[in-house]
Amino acid sequence: MLGLGCERGISAQVMLDLAESVLAGLGPDAPVRLAAIASLDRRRLEPGLLAVAAQYQVPFLTFHAARLDREAPRLKTPSARVHAIIGCHGVAEGAALAAAGPAGLLIVPKQIRQGATAAIAATDVKSMALQALEDEHWKSESSPSCVDSRIAGLACGGAG
């Protein structure tokens, strides 16, 4: 599940570039099967988000802010500022996790680019192994955008 957040009126190109970058960050051999794009319901008509769903030919799911905020305990990068403005502690991570369901795991924390955010959650057994390795990786790495090559082959394997 690819969770996306954005400022109103964000260009489709910015959203497409961010989605491509985040998915590519999983590694060239990652067996990615993107099941859906997810975001805040207030962005359901955003052309940039609709463009990403069309590009990847997947459903575009939206959630109310209160539903996204129920994911707050599972977010890696909660934001008090976002909560004050929107009513949830994170759109991209919250939407990815809400779409992935209660067994979903955040495998790529929020990435930010030009007023847009993206995060990835997965629901399969391989992603659980990925999460365990990733947690170990984040403790030893200073760069949160780095994906450990040991887990790249497992990333999103059969996610959906």
XYZ file of C-alpha atoms in Angstrom:
160
model
C 0.000 0.000 0.000
C 1.361 3.375 -0.993
C 0.183 6.143 1.311
C 0.354 9.643 -0.119
C -0.194 13.088 1.297
C 0.100 16.471 -0.374
C -0.656 20.149 -0.326
C -3.675 21.175 -2.384
C -2.929 21.672 -6.058
C 0.296 19.656 -6.076
C 1.357 18.807 -9.614
C 0.818 15.334 -10.961
C 4.496 15.210 -11.934
C 5.667 15.836 -8.364
C 3.393 13.051 -7.097
C 4.436 10.637 -9.849
C 8.137 11.345 -9.272
C 7.773 10.829 -5.518
C 5.848 7.568 -5.917
C 8.399 6.245 -8.404
C 11.299 7.246 -6.172
C 9.848 5.636 -3.047
C 8.978 2.418 -4.847
C 12.381 2.309 -6.569
C 14.030 2.739 -3.164
C 12.893 -0.764 -2.299
C 15.539 -2.054 -4.677
C 15.624 -3.313 -8.252
C 14.934 -6.920 -7.276
C 12.064 -6.187 -4.892
C 8.998 -8.153 -5.980
C 6.652 -5.193 -5.533
C 2.959 -5.719 -6.151
C 1.261 -2.453 -5.342
C -2.351 -3.088 -4.326
C -3.625 0.461 -3.794
C -2.868 4.123 -3.295
C -4.299 5.628 -0.096
C -4.715 9.148 1.271
C -6.870 11.542 3.255
C -10.482 11.818 2.070
C -10.078 15.597 1.641
C -7.657 14.815 -1.204
C -9.931 12.369 -3.073
C -10.166 14.687 -6.094
C -6.508 15.807 -6.154
C -5.293 15.387 -9.738
C -1.774 14.435 -8.603
C -3.037 11.572 -6.437
C -5.452 10.389 -9.115
C -2.560 10.434 -11.603
C -0.516 8.080 -9.398
C -3.422 5.645 -9.069
C -3.953 5.754 -12.840
C -0.237 5.291 -13.563
C -0.044 2.163 -11.407
C -3.584 1.011 -12.335
C -4.619 0.457 -8.716
C -7.566 1.652 -6.617
C -7.352 4.991 -4.837
C -8.591 4.589 -1.252
C -9.339 7.522 1.036
C -9.880 7.730 4.783
C -11.272 10.342 7.187
C -8.712 12.083 9.399
C -10.147 10.356 12.486
C -9.510 6.954 10.877
C -5.949 7.909 9.985
C -5.345 9.143 13.502
C -6.202 5.692 14.885
C -2.909 4.616 13.272
C -0.913 7.172 15.321
C 0.661 4.560 17.646
C 2.087 2.747 14.603
C 3.542 5.817 12.843
C 7.305 6.213 12.659
C 7.167 9.971 12.098
C 4.055 11.419 13.772
C 3.587 15.170 13.455
C 1.889 17.422 16.003
C 1.762 20.138 13.323
C -0.162 17.899 10.906
C -2.475 16.864 13.738
C -3.239 20.505 14.550
C -4.055 21.297 10.907
C -5.713 18.106 9.650
C -6.717 16.091 12.701
C -4.367 13.149 12.295
C -0.705 12.674 13.166
C 0.325 11.666 9.657
C -1.323 11.273 6.280
C 1.081 9.165 4.197
C 2.031 6.688 6.936
C -1.472 6.639 8.401
C -3.113 6.037 5.017
C -0.655 3.273 4.087
C -1.275 1.520 7.410
C -5.051 2.010 7.289
C -5.143 0.487 3.812
C -2.885 -2.399 4.858
C -5.135 -3.231 7.804
C -4.349 -4.246 11.377
C -1.618 -6.694 10.328
C 0.018 -4.119 8.075
C 3.572 -3.037 8.712
C 5.176 0.245 7.754
C 8.180 -0.715 5.641
C 9.083 2.718 4.236
C 8.514 5.636 6.603
C 7.357 9.010 5.353
C 9.468 10.493 2.579
C 8.976 14.182 1.768
C 9.399 16.042 -1.506
C 8.099 19.452 -2.625
C 4.953 19.528 -0.490
C 4.186 15.840 -0.917
C 4.703 12.789 1.297
C 4.777 9.060 0.631
C 5.076 5.924 2.770
C 4.701 2.196 2.126
C 3.003 -0.462 4.244
C 2.773 -4.159 3.470
C 0.673 -6.996 4.842
C 2.398 -10.262 3.947
C 4.675 -12.570 5.956
C 7.777 -11.467 4.057
C 7.161 -7.881 5.106
C 7.164 -8.969 8.747
C 10.696 -10.298 8.274
C 11.512 -7.077 6.462
C 10.229 -5.027 9.404
C 12.412 -6.921 11.873
C 15.522 -6.365 9.747
C 14.584 -2.767 9.045
C 14.170 -2.013 12.763
C 17.667 -3.370 13.324
C 18.904 -1.294 10.386
C 17.409 1.996 11.616
C 19.174 1.574 14.961
C 22.549 1.365 13.239
C 22.106 3.841 10.368
C 21.974 7.612 10.551
C 20.131 7.999 7.236
C 16.445 7.005 7.493
C 16.074 7.054 3.706
C 18.505 4.161 3.311
C 17.002 0.718 2.724
C 19.274 -2.097 3.878
C 20.322 -4.235 0.908
C 19.841 -7.369 3.016
C 16.112 -6.773 2.977
C 15.640 -5.333 -0.499
C 14.812 -8.763 -1.915
C 11.964 -9.161 0.544
C 10.482 -5.693 0.239
C 6.754 -5.807 -0.444
C 6.953 -9.361 -1.752
C 3.346 -10.079 -2.543
C 2.205 -7.020 -0.602
C -1.433 -6.349 -0.868
